[in-house]
PDB file of C-alpha atoms and ligand atoms in Angstrom:
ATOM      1  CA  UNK A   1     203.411   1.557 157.878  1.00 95.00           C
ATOM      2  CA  UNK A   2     201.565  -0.972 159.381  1.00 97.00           C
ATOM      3  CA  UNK A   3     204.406  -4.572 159.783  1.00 98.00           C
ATOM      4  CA  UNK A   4     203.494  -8.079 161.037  1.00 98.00           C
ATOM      5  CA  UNK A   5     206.080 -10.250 161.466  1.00 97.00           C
ATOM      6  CA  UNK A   6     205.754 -13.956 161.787  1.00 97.00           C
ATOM      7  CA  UNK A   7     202.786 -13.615 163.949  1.00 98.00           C
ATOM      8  CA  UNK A   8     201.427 -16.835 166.101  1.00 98.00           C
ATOM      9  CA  UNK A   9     198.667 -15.735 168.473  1.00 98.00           C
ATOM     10  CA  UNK A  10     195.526 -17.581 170.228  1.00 97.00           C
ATOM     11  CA  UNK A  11     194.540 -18.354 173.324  1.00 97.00           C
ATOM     12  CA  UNK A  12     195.747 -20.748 176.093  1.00 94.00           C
ATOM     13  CA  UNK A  13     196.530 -23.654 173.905  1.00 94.00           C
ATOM     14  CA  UNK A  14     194.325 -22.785 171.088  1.00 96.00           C
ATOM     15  CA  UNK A  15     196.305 -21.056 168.316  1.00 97.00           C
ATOM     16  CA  UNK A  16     193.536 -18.799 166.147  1.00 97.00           C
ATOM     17  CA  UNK A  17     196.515 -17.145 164.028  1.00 96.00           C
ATOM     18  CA  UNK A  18     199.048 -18.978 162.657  1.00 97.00           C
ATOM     19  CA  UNK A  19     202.117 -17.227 161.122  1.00 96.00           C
ATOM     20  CA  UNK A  20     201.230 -14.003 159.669  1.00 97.00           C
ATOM     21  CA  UNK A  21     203.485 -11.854 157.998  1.00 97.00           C
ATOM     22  CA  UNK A  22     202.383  -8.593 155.809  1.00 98.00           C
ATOM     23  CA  UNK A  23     203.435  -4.690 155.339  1.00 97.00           C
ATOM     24  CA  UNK A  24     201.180  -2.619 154.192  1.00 98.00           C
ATOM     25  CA  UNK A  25     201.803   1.540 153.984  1.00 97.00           C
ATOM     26  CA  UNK A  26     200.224   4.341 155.459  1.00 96.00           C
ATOM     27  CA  UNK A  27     198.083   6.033 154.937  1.00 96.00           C
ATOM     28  CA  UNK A  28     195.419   3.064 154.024  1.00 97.00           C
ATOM     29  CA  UNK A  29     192.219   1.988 154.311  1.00 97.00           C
ATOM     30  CA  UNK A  30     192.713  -1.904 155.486  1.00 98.00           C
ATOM     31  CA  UNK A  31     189.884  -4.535 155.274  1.00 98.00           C
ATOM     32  CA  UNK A  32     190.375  -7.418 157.174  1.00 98.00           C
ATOM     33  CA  UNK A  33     188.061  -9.929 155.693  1.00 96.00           C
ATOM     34  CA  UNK A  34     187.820 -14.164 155.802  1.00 94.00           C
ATOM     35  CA  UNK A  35     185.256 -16.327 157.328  1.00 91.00           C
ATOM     36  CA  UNK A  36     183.687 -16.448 160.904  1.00 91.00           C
ATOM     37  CA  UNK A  37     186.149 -18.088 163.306  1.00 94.00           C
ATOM     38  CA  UNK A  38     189.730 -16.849 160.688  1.00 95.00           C
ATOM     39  CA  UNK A  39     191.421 -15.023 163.469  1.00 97.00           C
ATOM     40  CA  UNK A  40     189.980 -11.795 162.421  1.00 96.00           C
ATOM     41  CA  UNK A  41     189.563 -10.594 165.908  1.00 95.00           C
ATOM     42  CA  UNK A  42     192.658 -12.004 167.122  1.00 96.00           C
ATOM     43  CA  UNK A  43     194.828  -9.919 164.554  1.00 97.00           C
ATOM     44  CA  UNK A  44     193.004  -6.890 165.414  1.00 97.00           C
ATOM     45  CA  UNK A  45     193.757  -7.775 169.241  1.00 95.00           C
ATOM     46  CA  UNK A  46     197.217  -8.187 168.579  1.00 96.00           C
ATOM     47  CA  UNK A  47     197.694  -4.825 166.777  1.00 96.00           C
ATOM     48  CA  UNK A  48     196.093  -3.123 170.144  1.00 94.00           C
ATOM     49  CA  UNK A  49     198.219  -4.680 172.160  1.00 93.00           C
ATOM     50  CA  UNK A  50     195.411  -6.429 173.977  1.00 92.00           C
ATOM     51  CA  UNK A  51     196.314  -9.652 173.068  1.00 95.00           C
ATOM     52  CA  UNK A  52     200.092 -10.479 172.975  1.00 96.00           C
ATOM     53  CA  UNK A  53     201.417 -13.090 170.934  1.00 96.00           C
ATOM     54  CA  UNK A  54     202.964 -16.246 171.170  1.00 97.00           C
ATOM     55  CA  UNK A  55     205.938 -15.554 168.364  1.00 97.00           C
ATOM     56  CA  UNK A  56     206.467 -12.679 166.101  1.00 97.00           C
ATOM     57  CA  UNK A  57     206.074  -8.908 165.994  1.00 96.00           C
ATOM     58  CA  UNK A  58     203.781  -5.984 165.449  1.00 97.00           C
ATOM     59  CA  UNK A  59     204.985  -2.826 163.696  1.00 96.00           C
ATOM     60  CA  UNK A  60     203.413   0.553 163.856  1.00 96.00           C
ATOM     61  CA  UNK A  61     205.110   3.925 162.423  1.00 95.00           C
ATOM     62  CA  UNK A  62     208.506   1.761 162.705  1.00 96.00           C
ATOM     63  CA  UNK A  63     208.112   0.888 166.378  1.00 97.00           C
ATOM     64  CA  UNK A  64     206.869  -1.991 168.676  1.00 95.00           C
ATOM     65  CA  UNK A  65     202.935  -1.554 169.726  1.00 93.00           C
ATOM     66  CA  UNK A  66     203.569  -0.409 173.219  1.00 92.00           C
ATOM     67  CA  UNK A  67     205.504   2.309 171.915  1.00 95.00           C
ATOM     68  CA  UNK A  68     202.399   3.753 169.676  1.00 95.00           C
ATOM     69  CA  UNK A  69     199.736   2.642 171.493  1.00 92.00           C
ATOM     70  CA  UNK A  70     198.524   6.056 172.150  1.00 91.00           C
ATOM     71  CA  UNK A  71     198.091   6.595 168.691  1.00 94.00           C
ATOM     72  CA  UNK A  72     195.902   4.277 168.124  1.00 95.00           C
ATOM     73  CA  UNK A  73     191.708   4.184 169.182  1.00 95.00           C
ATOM     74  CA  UNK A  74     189.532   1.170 168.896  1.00 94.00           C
ATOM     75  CA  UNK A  75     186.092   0.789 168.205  1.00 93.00           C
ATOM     76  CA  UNK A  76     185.163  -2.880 170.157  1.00 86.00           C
ATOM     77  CA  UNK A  77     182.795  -5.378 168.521  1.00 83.00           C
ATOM     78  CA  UNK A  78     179.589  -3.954 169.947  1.00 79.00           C
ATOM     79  CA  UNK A  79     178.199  -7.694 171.163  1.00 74.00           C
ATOM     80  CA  UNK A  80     181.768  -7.878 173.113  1.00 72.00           C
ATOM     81  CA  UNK A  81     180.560  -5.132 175.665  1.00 74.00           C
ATOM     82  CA  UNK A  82     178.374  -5.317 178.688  1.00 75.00           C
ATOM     83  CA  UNK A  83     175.263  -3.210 178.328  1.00 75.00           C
ATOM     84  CA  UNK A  84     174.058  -3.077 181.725  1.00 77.00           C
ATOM     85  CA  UNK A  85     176.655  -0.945 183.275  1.00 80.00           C
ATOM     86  CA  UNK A  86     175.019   2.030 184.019  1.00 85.00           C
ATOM     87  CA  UNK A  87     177.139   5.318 182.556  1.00 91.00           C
ATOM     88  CA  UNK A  88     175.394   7.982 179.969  1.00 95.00           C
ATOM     89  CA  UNK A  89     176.415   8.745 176.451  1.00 96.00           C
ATOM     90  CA  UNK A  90     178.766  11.591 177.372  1.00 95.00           C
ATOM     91  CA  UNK A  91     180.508   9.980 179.444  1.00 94.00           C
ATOM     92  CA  UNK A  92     181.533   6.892 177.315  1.00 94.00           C
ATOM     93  CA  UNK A  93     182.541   9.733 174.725  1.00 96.00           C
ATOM     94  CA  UNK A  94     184.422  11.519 177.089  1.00 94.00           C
ATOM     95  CA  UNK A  95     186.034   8.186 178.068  1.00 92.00           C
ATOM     96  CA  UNK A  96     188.139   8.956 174.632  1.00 92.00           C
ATOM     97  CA  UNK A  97     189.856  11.880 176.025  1.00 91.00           C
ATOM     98  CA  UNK A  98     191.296  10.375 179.027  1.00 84.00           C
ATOM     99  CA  UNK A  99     195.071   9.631 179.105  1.00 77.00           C
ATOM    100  CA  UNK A 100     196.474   7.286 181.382  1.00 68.00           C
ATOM    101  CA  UNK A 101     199.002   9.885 183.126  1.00 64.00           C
ATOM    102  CA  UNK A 102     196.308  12.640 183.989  1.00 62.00           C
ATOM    103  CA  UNK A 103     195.039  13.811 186.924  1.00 64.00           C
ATOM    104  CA  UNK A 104     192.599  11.083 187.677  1.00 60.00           C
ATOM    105  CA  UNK A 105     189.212  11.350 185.644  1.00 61.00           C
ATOM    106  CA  UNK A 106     189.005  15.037 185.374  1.00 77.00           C
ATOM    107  CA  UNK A 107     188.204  16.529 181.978  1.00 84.00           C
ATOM    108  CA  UNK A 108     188.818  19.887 180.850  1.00 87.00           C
ATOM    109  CA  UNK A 109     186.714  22.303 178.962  1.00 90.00           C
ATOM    110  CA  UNK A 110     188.656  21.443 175.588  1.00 92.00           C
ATOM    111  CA  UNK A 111     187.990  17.362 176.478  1.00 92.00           C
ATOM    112  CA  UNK A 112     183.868  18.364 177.187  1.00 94.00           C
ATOM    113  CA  UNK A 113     183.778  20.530 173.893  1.00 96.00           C
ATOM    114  CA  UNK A 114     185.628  17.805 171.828  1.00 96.00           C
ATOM    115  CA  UNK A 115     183.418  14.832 173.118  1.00 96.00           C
ATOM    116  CA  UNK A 116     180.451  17.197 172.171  1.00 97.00           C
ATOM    117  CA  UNK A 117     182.204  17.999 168.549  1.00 97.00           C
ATOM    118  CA  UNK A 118     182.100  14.188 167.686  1.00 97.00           C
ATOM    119  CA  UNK A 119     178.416  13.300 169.294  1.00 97.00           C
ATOM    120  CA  UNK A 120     177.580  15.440 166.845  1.00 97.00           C
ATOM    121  CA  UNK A 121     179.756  14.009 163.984  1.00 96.00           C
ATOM    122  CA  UNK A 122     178.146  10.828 164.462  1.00 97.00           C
ATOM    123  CA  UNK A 123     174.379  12.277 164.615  1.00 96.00           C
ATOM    124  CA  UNK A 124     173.982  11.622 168.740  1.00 97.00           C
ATOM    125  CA  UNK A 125     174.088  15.206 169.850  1.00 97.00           C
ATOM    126  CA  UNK A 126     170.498  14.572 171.208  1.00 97.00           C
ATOM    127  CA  UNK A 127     171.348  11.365 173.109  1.00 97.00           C
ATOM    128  CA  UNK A 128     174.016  13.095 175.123  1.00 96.00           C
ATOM    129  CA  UNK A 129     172.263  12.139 178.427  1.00 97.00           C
ATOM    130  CA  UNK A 130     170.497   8.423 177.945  1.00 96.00           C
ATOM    131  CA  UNK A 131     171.993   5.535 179.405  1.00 94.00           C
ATOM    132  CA  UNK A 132     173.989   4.022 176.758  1.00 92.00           C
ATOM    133  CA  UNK A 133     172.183   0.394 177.707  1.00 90.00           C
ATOM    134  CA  UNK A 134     168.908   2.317 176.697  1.00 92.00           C
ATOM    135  CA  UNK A 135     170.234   2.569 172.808  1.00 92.00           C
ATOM    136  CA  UNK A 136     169.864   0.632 169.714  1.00 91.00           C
ATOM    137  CA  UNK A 137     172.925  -1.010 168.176  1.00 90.00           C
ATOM    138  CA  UNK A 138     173.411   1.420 165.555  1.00 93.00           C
ATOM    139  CA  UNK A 139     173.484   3.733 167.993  1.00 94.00           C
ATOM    140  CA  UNK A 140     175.953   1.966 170.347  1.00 93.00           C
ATOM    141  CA  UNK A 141     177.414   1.936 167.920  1.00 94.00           C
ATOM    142  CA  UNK A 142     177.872   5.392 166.691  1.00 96.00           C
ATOM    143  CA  UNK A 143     178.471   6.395 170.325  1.00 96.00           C
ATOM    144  CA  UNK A 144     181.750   3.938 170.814  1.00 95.00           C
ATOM    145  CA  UNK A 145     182.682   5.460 167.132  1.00 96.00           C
ATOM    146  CA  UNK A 146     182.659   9.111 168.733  1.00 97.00           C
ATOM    147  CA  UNK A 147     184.432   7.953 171.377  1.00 96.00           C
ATOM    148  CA  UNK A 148     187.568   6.459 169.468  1.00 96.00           C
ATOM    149  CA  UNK A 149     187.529   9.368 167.684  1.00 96.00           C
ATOM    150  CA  UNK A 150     187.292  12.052 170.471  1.00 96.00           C
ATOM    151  CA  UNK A 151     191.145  10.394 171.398  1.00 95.00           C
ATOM    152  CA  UNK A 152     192.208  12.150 167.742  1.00 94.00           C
ATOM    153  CA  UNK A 153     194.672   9.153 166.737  1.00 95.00           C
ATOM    154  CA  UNK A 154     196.514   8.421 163.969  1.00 96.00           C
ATOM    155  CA  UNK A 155     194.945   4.765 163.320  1.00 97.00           C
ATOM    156  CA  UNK A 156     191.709   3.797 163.973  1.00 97.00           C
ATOM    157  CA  UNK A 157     191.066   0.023 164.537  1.00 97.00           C
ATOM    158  CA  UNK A 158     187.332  -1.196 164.467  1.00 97.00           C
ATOM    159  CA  UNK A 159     185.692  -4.658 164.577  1.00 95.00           C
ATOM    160  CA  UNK A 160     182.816  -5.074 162.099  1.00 94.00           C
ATOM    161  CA  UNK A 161     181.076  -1.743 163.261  1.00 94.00           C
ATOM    162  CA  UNK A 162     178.327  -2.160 160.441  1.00 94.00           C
ATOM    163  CA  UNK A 163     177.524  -5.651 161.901  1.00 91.00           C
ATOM    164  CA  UNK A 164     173.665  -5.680 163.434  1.00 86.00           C
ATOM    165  CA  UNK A 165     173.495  -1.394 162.582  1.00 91.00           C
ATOM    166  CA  UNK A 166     170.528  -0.382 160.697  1.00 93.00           C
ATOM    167  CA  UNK A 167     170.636   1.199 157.527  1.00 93.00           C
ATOM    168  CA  UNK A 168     171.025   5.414 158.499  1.00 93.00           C
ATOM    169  CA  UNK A 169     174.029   4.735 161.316  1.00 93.00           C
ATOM    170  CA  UNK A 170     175.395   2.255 158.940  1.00 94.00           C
ATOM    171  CA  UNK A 171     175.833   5.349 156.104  1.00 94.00           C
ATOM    172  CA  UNK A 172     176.685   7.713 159.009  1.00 94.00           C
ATOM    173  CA  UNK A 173     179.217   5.389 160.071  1.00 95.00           C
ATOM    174  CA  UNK A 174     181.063   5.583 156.634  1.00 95.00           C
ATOM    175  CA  UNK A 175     180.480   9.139 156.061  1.00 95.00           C
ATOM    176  CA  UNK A 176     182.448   9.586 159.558  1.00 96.00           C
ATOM    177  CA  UNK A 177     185.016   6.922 158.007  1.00 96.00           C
ATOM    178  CA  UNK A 178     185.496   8.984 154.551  1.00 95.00           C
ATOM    179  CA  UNK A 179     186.091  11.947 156.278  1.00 95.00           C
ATOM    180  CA  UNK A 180     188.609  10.325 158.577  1.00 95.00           C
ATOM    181  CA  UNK A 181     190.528   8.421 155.986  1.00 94.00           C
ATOM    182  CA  UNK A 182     190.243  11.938 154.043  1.00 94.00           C
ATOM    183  CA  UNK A 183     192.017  13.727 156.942  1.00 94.00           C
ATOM    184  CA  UNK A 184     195.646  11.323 155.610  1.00 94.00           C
ATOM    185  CA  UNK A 185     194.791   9.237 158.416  1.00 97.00           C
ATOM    186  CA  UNK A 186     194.372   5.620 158.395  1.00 97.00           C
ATOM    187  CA  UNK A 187     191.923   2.611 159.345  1.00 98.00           C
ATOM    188  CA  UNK A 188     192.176  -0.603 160.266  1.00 98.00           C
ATOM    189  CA  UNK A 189     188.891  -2.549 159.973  1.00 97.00           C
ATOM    190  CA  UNK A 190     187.178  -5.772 160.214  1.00 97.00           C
ATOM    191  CA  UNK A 191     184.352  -6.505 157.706  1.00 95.00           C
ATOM    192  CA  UNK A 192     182.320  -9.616 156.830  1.00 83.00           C
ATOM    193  CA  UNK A 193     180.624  -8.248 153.783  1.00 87.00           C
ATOM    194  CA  UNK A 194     182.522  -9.635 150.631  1.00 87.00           C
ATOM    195  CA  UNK A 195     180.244  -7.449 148.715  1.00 84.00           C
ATOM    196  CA  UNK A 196     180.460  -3.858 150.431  1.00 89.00           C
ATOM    197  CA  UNK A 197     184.545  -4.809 150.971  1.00 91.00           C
ATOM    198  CA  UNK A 198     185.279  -5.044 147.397  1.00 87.00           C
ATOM    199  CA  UNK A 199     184.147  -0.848 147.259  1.00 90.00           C
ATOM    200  CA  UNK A 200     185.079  -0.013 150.772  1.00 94.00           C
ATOM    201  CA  UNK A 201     188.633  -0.341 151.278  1.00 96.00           C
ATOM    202  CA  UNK A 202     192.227   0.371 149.696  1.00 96.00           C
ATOM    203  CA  UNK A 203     194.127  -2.626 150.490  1.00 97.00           C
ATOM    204  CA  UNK A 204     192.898  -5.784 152.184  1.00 98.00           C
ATOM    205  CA  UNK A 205     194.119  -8.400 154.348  1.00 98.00           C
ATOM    206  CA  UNK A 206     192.392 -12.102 153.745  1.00 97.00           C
ATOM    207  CA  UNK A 207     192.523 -14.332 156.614  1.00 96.00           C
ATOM    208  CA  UNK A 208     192.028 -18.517 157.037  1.00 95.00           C
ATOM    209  CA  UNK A 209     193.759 -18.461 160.632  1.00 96.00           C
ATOM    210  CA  UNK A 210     196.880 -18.588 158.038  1.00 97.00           C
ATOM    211  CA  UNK A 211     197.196 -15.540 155.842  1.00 98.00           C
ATOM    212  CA  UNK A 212     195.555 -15.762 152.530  1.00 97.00           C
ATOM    213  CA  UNK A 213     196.906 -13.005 151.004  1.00 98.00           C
ATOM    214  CA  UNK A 214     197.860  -8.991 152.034  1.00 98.00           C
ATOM    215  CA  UNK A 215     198.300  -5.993 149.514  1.00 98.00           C
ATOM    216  CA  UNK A 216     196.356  -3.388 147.619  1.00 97.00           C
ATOM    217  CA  UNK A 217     193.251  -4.809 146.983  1.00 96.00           C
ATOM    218  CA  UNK A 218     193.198  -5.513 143.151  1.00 94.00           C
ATOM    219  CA  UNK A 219     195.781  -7.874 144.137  1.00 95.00           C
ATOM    220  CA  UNK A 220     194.009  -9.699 147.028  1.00 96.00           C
ATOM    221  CA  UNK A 221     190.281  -9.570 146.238  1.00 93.00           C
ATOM    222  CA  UNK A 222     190.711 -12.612 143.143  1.00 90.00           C
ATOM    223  CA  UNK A 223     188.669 -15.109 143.188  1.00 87.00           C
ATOM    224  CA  UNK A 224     191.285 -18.115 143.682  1.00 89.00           C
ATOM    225  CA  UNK A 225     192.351 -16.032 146.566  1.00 93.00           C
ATOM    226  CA  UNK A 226     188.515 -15.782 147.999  1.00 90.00           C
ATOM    227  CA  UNK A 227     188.192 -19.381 147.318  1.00 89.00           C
ATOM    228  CA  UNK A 228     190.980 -20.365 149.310  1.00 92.00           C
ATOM    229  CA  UNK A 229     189.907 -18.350 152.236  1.00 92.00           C
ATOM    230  CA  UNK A 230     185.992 -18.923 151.701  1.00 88.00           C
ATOM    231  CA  UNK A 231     186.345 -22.675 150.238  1.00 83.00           C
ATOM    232  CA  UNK A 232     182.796 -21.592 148.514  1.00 67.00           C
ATOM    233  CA  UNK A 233     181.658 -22.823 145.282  1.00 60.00           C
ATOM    234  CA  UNK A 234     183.307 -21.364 142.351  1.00 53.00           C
ATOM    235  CA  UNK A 235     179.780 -20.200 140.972  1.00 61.00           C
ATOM    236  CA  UNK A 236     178.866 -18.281 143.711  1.00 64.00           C
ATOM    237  CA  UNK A 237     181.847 -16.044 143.805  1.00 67.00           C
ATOM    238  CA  UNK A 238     182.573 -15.811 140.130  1.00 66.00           C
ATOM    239  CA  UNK A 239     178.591 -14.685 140.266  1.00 67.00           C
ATOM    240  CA  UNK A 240     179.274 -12.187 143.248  1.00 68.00           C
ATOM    241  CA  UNK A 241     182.467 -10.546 140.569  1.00 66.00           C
ATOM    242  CA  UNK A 242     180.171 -10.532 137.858  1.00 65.00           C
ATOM    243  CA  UNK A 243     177.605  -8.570 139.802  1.00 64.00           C
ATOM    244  CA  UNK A 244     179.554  -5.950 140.472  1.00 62.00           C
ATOM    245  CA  UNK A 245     180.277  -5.589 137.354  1.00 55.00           C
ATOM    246  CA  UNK A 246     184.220  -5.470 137.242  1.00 52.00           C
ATOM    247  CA  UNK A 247     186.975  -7.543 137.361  1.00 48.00           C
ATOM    248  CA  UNK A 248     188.929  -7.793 140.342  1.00 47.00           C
ATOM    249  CA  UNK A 249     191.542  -5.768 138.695  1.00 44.00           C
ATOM    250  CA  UNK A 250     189.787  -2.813 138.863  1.00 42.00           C
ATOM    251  CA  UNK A 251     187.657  -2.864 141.612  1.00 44.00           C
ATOM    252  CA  UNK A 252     189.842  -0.096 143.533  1.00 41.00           C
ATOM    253  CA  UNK A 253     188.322   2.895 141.119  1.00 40.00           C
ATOM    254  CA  UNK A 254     185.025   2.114 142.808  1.00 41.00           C
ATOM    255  CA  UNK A 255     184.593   5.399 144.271  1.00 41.00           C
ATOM    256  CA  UNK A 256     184.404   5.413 147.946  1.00 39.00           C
ATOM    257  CA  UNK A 257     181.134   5.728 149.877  1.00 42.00           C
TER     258      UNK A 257
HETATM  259  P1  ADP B 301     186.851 -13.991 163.710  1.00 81.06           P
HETATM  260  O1  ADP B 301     186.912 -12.631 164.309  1.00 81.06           O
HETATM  261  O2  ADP B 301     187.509 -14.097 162.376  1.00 81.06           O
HETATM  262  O3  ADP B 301     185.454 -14.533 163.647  1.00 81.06           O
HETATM  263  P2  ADP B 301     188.311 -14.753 166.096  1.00 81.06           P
HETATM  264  O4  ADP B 301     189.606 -14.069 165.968  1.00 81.06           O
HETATM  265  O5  ADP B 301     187.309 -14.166 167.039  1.00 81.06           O
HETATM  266  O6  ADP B 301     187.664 -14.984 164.644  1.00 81.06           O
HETATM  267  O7  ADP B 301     188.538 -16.237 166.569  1.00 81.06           O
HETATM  268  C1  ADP B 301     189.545 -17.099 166.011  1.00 81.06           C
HETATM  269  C2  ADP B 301     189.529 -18.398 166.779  1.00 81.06           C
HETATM  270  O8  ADP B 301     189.899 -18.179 168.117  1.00 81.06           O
HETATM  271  C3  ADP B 301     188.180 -19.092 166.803  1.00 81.06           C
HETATM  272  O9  ADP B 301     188.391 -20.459 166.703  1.00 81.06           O
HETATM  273  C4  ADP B 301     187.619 -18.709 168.153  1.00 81.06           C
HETATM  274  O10 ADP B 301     186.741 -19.693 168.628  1.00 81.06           O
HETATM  275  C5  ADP B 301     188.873 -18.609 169.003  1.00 81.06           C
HETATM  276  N1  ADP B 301     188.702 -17.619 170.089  1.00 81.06           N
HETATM  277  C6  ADP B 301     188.372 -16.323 169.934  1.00 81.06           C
HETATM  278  N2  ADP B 301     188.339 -15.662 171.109  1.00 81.06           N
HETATM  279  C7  ADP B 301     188.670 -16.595 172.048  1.00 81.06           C
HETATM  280  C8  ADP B 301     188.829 -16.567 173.476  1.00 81.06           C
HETATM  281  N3  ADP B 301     188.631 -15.432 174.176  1.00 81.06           N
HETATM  282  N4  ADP B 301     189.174 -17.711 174.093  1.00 81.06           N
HETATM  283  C9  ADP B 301     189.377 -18.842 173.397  1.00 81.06           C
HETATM  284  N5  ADP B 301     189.248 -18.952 172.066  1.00 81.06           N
HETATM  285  C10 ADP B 301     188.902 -17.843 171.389  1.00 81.06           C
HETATM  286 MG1   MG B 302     185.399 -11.354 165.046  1.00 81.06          MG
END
């Protein structure tokens, strides 16, 4: 179970997040959707532990975040990292398996063979060697994807990974995602596509920098509650519903990518 208690976070001065409070259960596929600027990022950063907060709590398994941190892996918004530093695609995998109390950066066989094991799960087996600054962003990607999950945790938190992808990592990236969620495990992920979130996820958690609304996701994906988050015409989102052809109500039986 995933609990956020009276949450205030931001930066400096500037608040981005302004008293959130939710539960949601494990195991769950969480959305976190709203407009650009919501606090999206800033709720994700305060569930690493990154980014601590300026009142309230954080609730993971029943315990405070730096108690569970090591079950958790992140996947970072792939404009948020610096491309030029030179390091191959191996080694940013293998970056996954290292745990703060080792032995320095030494990996074992099992470490090398596991890195290998999820190159392959995300289709980069053949990249193993390339810079990673020499990659497309779908590949990036897919590469900081195996990486998360070479550390085998229990929650995996990732920041819009099918912004800027192209169309084959983008499907490999859910595939990987299914199969995760499949294993009882959960995700925690931020998504800007209304469209694609209505299918993708389980429950969903709607941000304005206050909280919109938090639950399973025929509760929170209603229009009034997109229109209070998105402040869009009426038409447009009552068109968007239509499309899909469902009701809000049922949009959970889509079945899952
Ligand atoms: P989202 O991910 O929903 O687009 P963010 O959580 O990144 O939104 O940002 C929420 C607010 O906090 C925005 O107003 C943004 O400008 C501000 N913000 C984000 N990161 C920083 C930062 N490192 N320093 C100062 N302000 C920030
Ligand atoms: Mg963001």
């Amino acid at each position: 179970m995933i609990e956020v208690h009276n949450l205030t976070a931001g930066y400096g001065k500037r608040t981005a997040l302004w008293n959130i409070d939710f539960s949601i259960h494990f195991p769950a596929f969480i959305g976190i959707i709203g407009p650009n600027g919501s606090g999206k990022s800033t709720l994700l950063k305060t569930i690493l532990g990154e980014l601590i907060p300026f009142t309230g709590s954080i609730s993971l398994f029943g315990k405070p975040i730096s108690e569970v941190k090591h079950r958790l892996a992140y996947v970072p918004q792939i404009n948020s990292v610096d491309w030029n530093f030179p390091i191959r695609v191996m080694d940013v995998v293998l970056m996954g398996r290292f745990r703060p109390n080792s032995w320095g950066p030494f990996y074992s066989k099992s470490d090398r063979e596991k890195a290998a094991f999820y190159l392959n799960a995300v289709g980069m087996s053949e990249f193993s060697k390339r810079q990673i600054g020499e990659l497309s962003g779908g590949q990036r990607q897919r590469v900081f994807l195996a990486r998360a999950l070479a550390r085998e945790a229990d929650v995996l938190l990732l920041d819009e990974p099918l912004a800027g992808v192209d169309a084959g990592s983008g499907e490999r990236i859910l595939s990987v995602l299914s199969d995760y969620q499949q294993q009882g495990r959960s995700i925690v992920m931020v998504h800007h596509d209304l469209l694609t979130a209505s299918t993708l996820f389980d429950h969903l958690v709607l941000m304005q920098t206050r909280l919109v609304a938090a639950g399973p996701i025929q509760q929170v994906f209603t229009l009034s509650n997109l229109q209070t988050a998105y402040g869009t015409d009426v038409s447009i989102l009552s068109d968007m519903i239509h499309k899909l052809g469902q009701t809000p109500g049922n949009l959970s039986d889509h079945p899952k990518p």
